[in-house]
Coordinates of C-alpha atoms and ligand atoms in Angstrom, one line a residue:
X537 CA 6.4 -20.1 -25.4
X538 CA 5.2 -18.1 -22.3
X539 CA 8.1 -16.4 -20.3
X540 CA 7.1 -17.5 -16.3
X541 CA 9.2 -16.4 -13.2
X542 CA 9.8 -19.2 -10.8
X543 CA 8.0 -18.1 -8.1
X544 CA 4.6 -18.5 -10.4
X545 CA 5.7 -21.8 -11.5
X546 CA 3.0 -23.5 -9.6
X547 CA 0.5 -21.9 -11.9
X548 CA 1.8 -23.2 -15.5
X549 CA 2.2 -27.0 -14.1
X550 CA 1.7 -29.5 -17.1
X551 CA 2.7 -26.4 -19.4
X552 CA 5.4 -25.7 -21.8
X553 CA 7.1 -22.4 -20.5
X554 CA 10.1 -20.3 -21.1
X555 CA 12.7 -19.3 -17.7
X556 CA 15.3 -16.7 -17.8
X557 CA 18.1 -16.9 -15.3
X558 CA 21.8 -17.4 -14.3
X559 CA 23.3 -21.1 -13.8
X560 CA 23.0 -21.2 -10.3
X561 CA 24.5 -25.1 -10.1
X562 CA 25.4 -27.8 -12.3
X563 CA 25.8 -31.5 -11.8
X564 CA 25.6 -34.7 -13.6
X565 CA 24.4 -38.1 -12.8
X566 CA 24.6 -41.5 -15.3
X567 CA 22.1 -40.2 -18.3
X568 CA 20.8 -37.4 -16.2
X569 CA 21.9 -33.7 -16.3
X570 CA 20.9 -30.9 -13.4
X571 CA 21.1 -27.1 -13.9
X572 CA 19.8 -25.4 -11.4
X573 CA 18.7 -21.9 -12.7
X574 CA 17.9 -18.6 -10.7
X575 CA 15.8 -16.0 -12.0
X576 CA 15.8 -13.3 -9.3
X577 CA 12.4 -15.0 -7.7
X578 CA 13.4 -18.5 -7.2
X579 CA 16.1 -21.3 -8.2
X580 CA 14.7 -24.0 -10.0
X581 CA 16.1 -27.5 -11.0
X582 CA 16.2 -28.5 -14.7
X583 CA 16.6 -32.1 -15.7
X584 CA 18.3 -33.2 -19.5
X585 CA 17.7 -37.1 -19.8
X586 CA 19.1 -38.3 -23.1
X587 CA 21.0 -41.8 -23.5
X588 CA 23.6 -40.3 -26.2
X589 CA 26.7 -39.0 -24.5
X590 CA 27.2 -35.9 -26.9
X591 CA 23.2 -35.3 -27.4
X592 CA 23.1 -31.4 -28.4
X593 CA 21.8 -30.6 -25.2
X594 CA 24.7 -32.2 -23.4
X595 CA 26.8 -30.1 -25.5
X596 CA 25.3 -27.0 -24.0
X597 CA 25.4 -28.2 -20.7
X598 CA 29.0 -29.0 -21.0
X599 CA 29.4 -25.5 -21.7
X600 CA 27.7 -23.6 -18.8
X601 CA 29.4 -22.2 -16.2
X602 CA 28.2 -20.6 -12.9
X603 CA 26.3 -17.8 -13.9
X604 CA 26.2 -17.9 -17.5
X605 CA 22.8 -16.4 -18.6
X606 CA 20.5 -18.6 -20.1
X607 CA 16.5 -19.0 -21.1
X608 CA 15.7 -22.6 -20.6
X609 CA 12.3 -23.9 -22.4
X610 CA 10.5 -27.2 -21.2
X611 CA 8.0 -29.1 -19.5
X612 CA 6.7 -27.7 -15.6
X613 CA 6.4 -31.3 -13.6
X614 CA 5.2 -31.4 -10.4
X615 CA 7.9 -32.9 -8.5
X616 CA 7.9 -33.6 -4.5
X617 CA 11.3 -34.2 -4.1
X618 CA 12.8 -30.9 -6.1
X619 CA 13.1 -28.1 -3.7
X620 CA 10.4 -26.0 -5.1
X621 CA 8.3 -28.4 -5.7
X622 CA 8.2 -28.6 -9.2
X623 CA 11.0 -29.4 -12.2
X624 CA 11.6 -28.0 -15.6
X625 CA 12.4 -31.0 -17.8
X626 CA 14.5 -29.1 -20.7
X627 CA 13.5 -29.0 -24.3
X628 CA 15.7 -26.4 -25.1
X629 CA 18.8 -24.5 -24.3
X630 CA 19.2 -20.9 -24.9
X631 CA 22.9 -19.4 -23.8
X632 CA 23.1 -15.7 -23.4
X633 CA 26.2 -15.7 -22.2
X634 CA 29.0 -18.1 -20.5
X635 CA 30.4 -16.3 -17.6
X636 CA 34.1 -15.7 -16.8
X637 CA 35.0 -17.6 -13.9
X638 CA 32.8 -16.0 -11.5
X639 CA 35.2 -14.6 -8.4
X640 CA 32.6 -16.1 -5.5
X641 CA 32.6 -19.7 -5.0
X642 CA 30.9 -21.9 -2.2
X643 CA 33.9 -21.3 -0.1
X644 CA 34.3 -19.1 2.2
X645 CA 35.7 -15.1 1.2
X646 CA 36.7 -12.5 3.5
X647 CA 34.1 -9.7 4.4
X648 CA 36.7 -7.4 2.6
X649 CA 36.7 -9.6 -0.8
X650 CA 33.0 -9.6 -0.6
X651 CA 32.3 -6.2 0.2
X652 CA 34.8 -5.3 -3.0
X653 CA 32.5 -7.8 -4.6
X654 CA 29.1 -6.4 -3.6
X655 CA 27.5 -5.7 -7.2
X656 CA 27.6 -9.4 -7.6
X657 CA 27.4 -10.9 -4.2
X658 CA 23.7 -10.0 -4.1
X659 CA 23.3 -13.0 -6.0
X660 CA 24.4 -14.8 -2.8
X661 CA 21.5 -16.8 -1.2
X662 CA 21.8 -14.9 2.3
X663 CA 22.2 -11.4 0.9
X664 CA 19.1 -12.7 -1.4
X665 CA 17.2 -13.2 1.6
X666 CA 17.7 -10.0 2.8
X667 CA 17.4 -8.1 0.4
X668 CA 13.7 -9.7 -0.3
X669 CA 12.8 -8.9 3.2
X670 CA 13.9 -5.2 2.9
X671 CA 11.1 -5.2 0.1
X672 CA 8.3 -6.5 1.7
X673 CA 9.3 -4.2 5.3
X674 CA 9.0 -1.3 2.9
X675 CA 6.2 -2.1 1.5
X676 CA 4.7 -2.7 5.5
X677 CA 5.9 0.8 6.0
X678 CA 3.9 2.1 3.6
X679 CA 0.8 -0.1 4.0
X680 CA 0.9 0.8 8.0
X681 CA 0.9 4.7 7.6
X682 CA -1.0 4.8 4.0
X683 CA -3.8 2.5 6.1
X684 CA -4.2 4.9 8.4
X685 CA -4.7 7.8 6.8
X686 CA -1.3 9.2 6.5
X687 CA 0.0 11.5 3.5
X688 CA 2.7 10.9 1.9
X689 CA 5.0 13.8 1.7
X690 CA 8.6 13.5 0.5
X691 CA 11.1 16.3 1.8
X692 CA 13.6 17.7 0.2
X693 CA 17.2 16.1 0.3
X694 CA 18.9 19.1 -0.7
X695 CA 18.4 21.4 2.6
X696 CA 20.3 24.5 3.5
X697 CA 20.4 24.2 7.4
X698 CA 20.6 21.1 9.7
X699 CA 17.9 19.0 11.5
X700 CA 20.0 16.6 13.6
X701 CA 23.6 18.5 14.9
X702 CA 26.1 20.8 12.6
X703 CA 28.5 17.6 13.1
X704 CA 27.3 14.9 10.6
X705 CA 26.5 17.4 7.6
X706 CA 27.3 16.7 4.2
X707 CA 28.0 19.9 2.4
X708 CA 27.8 20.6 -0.9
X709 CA 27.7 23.6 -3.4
X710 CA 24.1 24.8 -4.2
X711 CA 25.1 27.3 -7.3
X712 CA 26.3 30.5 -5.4
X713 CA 25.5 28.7 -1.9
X714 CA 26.4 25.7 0.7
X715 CA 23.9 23.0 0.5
X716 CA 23.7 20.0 3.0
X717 CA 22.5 16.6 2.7
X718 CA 19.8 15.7 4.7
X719 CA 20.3 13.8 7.6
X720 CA 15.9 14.0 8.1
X721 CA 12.6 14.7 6.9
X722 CA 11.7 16.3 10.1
X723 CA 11.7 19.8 10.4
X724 CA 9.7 20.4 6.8
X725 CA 7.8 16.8 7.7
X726 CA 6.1 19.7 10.7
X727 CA 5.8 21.9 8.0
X728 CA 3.2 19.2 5.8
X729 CA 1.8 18.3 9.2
X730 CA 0.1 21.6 9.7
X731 CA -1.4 20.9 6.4
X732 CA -2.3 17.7 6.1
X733 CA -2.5 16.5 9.7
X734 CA -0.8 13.4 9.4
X735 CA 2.1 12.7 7.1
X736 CA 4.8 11.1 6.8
X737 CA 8.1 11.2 4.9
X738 CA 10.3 8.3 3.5
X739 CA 13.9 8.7 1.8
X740 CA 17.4 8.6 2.3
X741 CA 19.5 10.8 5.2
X742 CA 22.6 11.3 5.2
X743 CA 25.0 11.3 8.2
X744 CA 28.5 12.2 8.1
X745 CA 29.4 10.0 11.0
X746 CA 33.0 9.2 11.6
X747 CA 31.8 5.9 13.2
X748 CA 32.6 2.8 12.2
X749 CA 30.6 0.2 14.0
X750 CA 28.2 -2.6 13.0
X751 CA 25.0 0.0 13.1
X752 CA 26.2 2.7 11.1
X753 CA 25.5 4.0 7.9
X754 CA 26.9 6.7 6.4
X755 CA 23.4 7.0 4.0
X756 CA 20.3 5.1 5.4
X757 CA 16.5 4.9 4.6
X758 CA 14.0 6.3 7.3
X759 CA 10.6 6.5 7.7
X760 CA 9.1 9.8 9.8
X761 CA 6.0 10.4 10.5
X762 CA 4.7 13.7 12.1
X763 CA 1.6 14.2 13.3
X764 CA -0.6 17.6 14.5
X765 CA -2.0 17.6 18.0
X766 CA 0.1 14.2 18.6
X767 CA 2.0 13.9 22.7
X768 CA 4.9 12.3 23.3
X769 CA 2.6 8.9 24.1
X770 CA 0.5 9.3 21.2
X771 CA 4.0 8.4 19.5
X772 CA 5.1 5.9 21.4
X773 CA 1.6 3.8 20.6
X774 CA 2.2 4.9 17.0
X775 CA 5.8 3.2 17.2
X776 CA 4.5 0.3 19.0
X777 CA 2.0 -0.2 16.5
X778 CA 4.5 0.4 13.5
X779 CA 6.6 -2.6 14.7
X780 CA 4.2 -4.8 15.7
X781 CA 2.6 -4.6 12.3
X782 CA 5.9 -4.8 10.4
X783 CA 7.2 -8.0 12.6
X784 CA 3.2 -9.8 12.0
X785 CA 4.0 -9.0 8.0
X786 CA 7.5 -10.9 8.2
X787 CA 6.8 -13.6 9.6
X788 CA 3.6 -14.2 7.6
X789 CA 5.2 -13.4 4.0
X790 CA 9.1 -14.0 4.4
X791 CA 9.1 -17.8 6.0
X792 CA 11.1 -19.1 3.1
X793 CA 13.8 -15.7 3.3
X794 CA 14.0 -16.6 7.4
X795 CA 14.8 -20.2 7.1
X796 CA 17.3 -19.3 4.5
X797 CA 19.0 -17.0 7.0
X798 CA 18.1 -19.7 9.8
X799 CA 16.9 -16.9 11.5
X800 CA 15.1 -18.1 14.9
X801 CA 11.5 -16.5 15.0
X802 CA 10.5 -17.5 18.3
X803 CA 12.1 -13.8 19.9
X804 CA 10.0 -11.6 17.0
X805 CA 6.7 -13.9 17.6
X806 CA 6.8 -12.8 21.3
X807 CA 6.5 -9.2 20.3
X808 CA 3.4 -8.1 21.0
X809 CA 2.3 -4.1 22.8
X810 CA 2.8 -2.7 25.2
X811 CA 6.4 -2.3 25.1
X812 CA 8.2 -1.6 28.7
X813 CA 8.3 2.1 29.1
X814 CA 11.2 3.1 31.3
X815 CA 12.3 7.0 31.5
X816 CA 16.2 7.9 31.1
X817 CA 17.0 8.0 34.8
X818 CA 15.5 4.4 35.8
X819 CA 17.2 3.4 32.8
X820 CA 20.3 5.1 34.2
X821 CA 19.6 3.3 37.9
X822 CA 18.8 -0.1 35.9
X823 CA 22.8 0.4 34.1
X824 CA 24.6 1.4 37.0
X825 CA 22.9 -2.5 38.9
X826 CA 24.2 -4.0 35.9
X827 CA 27.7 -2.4 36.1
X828 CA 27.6 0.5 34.0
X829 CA 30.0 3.4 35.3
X830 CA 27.6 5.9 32.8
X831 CA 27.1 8.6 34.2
X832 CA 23.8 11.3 34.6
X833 CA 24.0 13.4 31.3
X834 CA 26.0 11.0 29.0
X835 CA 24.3 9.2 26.2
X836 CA 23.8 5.8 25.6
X837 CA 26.3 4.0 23.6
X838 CA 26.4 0.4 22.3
X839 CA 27.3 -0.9 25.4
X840 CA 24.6 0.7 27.2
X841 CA 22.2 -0.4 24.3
X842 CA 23.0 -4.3 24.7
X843 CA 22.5 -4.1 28.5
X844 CA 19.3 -2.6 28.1
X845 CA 17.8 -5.6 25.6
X846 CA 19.4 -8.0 27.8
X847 CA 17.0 -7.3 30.3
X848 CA 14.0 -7.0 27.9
X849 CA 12.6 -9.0 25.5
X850 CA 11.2 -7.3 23.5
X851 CA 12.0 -3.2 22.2
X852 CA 12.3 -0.6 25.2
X853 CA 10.7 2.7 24.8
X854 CA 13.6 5.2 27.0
X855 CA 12.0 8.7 27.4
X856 CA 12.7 11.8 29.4
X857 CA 16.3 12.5 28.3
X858 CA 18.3 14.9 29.6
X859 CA 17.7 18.1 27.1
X860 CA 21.5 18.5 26.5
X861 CA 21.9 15.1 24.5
X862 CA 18.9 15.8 22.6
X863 CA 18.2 18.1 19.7
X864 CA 17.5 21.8 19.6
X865 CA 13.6 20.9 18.6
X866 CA 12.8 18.5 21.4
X867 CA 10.0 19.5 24.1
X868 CA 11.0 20.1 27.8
X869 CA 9.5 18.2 30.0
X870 CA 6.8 21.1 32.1
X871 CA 7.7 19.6 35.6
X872 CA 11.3 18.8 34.8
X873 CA 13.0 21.4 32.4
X874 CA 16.7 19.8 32.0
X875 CA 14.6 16.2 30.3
X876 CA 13.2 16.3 27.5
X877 CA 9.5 15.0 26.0
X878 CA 11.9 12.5 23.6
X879 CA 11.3 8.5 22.8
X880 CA 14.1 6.0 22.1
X881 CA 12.8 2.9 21.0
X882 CA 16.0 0.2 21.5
X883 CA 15.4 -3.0 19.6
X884 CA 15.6 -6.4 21.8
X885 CA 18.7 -9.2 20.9
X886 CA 21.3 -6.0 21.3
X887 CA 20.2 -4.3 17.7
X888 CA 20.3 -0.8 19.2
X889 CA 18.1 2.3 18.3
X890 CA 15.2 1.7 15.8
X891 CA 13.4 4.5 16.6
X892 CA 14.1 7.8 17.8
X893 CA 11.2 11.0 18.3
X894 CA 9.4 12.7 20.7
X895 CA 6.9 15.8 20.9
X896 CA 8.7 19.0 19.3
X897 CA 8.7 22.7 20.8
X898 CA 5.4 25.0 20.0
X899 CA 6.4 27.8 21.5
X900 CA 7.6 30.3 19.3
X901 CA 9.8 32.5 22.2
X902 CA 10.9 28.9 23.5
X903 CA 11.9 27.8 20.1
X904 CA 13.6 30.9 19.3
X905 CA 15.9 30.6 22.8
X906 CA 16.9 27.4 22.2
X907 CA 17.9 28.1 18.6
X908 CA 20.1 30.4 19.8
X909 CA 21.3 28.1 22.8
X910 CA 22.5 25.7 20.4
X911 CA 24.3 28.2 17.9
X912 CA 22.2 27.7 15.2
X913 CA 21.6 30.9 12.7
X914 CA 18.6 32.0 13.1
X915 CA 17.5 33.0 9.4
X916 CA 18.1 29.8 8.2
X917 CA 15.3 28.5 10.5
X918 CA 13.1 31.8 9.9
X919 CA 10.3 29.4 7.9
X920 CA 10.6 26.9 11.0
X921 CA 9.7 29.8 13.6
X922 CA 6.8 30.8 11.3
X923 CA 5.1 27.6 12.0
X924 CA 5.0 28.7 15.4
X925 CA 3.2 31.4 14.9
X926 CA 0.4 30.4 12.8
X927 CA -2.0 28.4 14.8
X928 CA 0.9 26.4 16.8
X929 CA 0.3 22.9 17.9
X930 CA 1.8 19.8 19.8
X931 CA 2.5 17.7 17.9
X932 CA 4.9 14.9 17.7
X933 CA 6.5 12.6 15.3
X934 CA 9.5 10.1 15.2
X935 CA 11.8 8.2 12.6
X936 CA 12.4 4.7 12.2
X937 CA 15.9 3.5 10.5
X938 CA 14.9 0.8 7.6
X939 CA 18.6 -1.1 7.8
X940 CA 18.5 -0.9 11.5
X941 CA 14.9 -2.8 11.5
X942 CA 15.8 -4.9 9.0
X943 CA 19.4 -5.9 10.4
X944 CA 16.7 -7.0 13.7
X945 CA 14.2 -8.7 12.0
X946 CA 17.0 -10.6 10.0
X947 CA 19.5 -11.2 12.5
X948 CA 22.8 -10.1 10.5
X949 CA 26.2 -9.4 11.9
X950 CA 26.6 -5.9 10.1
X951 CA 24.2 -2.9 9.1
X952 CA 26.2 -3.0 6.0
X953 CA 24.0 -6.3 4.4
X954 CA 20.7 -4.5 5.0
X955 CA 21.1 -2.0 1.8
X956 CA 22.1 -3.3 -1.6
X957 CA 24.9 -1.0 -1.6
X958 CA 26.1 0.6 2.0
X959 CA 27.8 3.6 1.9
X960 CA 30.5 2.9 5.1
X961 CA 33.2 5.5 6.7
X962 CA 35.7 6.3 3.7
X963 CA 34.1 3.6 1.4
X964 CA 31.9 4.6 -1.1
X965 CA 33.3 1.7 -3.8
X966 CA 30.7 0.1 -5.6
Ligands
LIG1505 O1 17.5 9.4 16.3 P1 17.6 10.0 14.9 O2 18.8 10.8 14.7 O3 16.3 10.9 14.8 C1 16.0 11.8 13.8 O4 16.7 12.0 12.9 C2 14.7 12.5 14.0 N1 14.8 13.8 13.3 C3 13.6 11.7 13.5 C4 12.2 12.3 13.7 O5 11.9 12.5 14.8 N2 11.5 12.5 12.6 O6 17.4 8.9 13.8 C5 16.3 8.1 13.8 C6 16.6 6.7 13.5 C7 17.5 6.0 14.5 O7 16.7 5.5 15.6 C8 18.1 4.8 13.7 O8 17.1 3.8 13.5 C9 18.3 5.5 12.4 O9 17.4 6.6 12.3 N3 19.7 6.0 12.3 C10 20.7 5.3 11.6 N4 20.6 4.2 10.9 C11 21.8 3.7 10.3 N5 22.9 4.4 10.3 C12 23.0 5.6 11.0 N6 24.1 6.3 11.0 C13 21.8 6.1 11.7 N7 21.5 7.2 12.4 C14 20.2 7.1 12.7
LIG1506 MG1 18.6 9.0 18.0

């Protein structure tokens, strides 16, 4: 008998097929016996109809508890009133294995419980959801830059100097030296862009950030592309584009994962370029109407964030920061040396930074000044400086946070159910 997933079920209607899953549900009715059975793809509703009381397959079903593995062979039946559409009427029962009593039940558990319970409360239909649409906006990511004539170039995680601040480091040994986790592609990403043009890089970073809010990671996915010749607004179209294509690739392909999160799509429909553009000192005058005591100089926090996408709706491009908030790397602005050439992109609904780039330094004596401006030793970025001196280009780039998108497109509470397992402030358990 051929072994079909669920989601395919459509094409063996009429046929004799094979599912392997998990008891999702169970329930009985008069003669008539319901397992509802997940396979990873879909849940699909099996029916046992016998007029014996202990028929062998009521046995089994007598048996199953939630979870329990199971193959279950039988008849596909179209069927408009099952939820997918379609029934399995059950020939034969299979058990694999009858689950202990599984610890998460329909009621409610505490995000503590759950989060101690992570390994198996991706079963849950709402971290389902979520996780499904993390897989297709991955898969958008790639399709956007590979579509465009992007190369793929991965960086090295392993890194012996910093990209983004000596505070967030991870350190480790690298035989006789110290090694840090990356917290970005970036700096080598400018590297592969000499060559190639136009790359990008996609991994994890790591960021030892002592912050424990709702948008934080402690190891996140991010997409950076780089690209030679590219100005700070040849970035920001590229960003506009990036989300615009990812939101249009949602909605078309993850209805069913939406509803399930009753996720309202009418804010991520209206999302269409241009995004507002508004540089760091409106933004600043635009705060301090609103009530904001911030002050020139300081950077935007959460609070800042949510006032800013309360008067969008849709993501706000912030550019021209003041240079001292920004990295070592970042382009001064010609007419305006203290700002920066540097893009935030701030999601709308209050979901913070998605995107955060700009157009890096060229100039080699520039470059060298500000190394030293920020304390950074200098033979660890010897390589860097050479890139400066080899046919030196503009060129700009940006990196876009896959949890933080994906915590946007999906509405959630917490970054922490964007990533099958979150690494959180002093938790790192499963
Ligand atoms: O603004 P960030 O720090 O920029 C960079 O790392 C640049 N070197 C990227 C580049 O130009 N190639 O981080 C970029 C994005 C943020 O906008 C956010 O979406 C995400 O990465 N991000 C985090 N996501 C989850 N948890 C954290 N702790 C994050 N820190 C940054
Ligand atoms: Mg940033």
């Amino acid at each position: 008998m051929k072994w079909v997933y669920i989601e395919d079920i459509a094409a063996s209607k009429d046929q004799e097929v094979e599912i392997r899953g998990w008891v999702y549900n169970k329930r009985s009715s008069g003669k008539i016996r319901f397992i509802l059975i997940r396979d990873g793809t879909g849940i699909l509703q099996g029916t046992i109809y016998s007029t014996e009381k202990d028929s062998p397959l009521f046995k089994k079903f007598d048996e199953l508890t939630q979870e329990s593995s199971l193959i279950l062979r039988g008849l596909i039946r179209e069927d408009k009133r099952a939820p997918a559409g379609f029934e399995l009427s059950i020939k034969d029962i299979e058990i694999i294995q009858i689950a202990e009593e599984y610890p998460i039940s329909p009621k409610e558990h505490g995000i503590s419980f759950l989060m101690e319970y992570r390994h198996l409360w991706l079963r849950s239909q709402k971290q389902h959801a979520v996780l499904q649409i993390r897989t297709e906006l991955i898969k958008a990511i790639r399709d956007f830059f590979d579509n465009k004539g992007f190369r793929n170039m991965d960086t090295p995680i392993l890194t012996p100097s910093a990209c983004e601040g000596t505070t967030t480091l991870f350190e480790t040994e690298y035989f006789d030296q110290k090694a840090y986790l990356s917290q970005s592609g970036q700096l080598y990403n400018e590297a592969t862009a000499a060559a190639f043009g136009k790359v990008y890089c996609f991994g994890p970073t790591f960021r030892a950030e002592k912050s424990k809010t709702r948008k934080h990671l402690i190891e996140f996915w991010m997409v950076e592309p780089e690209v030679a010749f590219a100005t700070l607004d040849d970035i920001i179209e590229l960003s506009e584009d990036l989300i615009t294509y990812i939101i249009e690739r949602i909605l078309e392909k993850n209805k069913k994962e939406l509803d399930i999160l009753e996720r309202d799509t009418e804010p991520l429909e209206r999302i269409k370029k241009p995004f507002p553009r508004v540089t760091y000192e409106e933004a600043l005058a635009q705060l301090k109407e609103k009530g904001s005591k911030i002050e020139w100089g300081e950077d935007f926090g959460s609070p800042e964030e949510n006032i800013m996408s309360e008067i969008y709706d849709k993501p706000v491009c912030i550019t021209h920061f003041p240079a001292k908030i920004k990295a070592f790397y970042m382009q001064p602005d010609m007419e305006r040396p203290d700002l920066v050439l540097g893009v935030d992109v701030l999601a709308s609904e209050g979901y913070g930074e998605l995107i955060g780039g700009g157009q890096r330094i060229h100039d080699s004596g520039l470059l060298e000044r500000k190394i030293k401006e920020f304390n950074l030793p200098k033979e660890d970025y010897a390589w860097y400086l050479d890139l400066r001196k080899y046919g030196s280009v503009p060129h700009s780039g940006f990196g876009l946070g896959v949890e933080r998108t994906l915590s946007w497109i999906c509405k959630i509470k917490h970054i922490r159910e964007s990533i099958p397992f979150p690494r959180l402030l002093y938790k790192i358990y499963p």
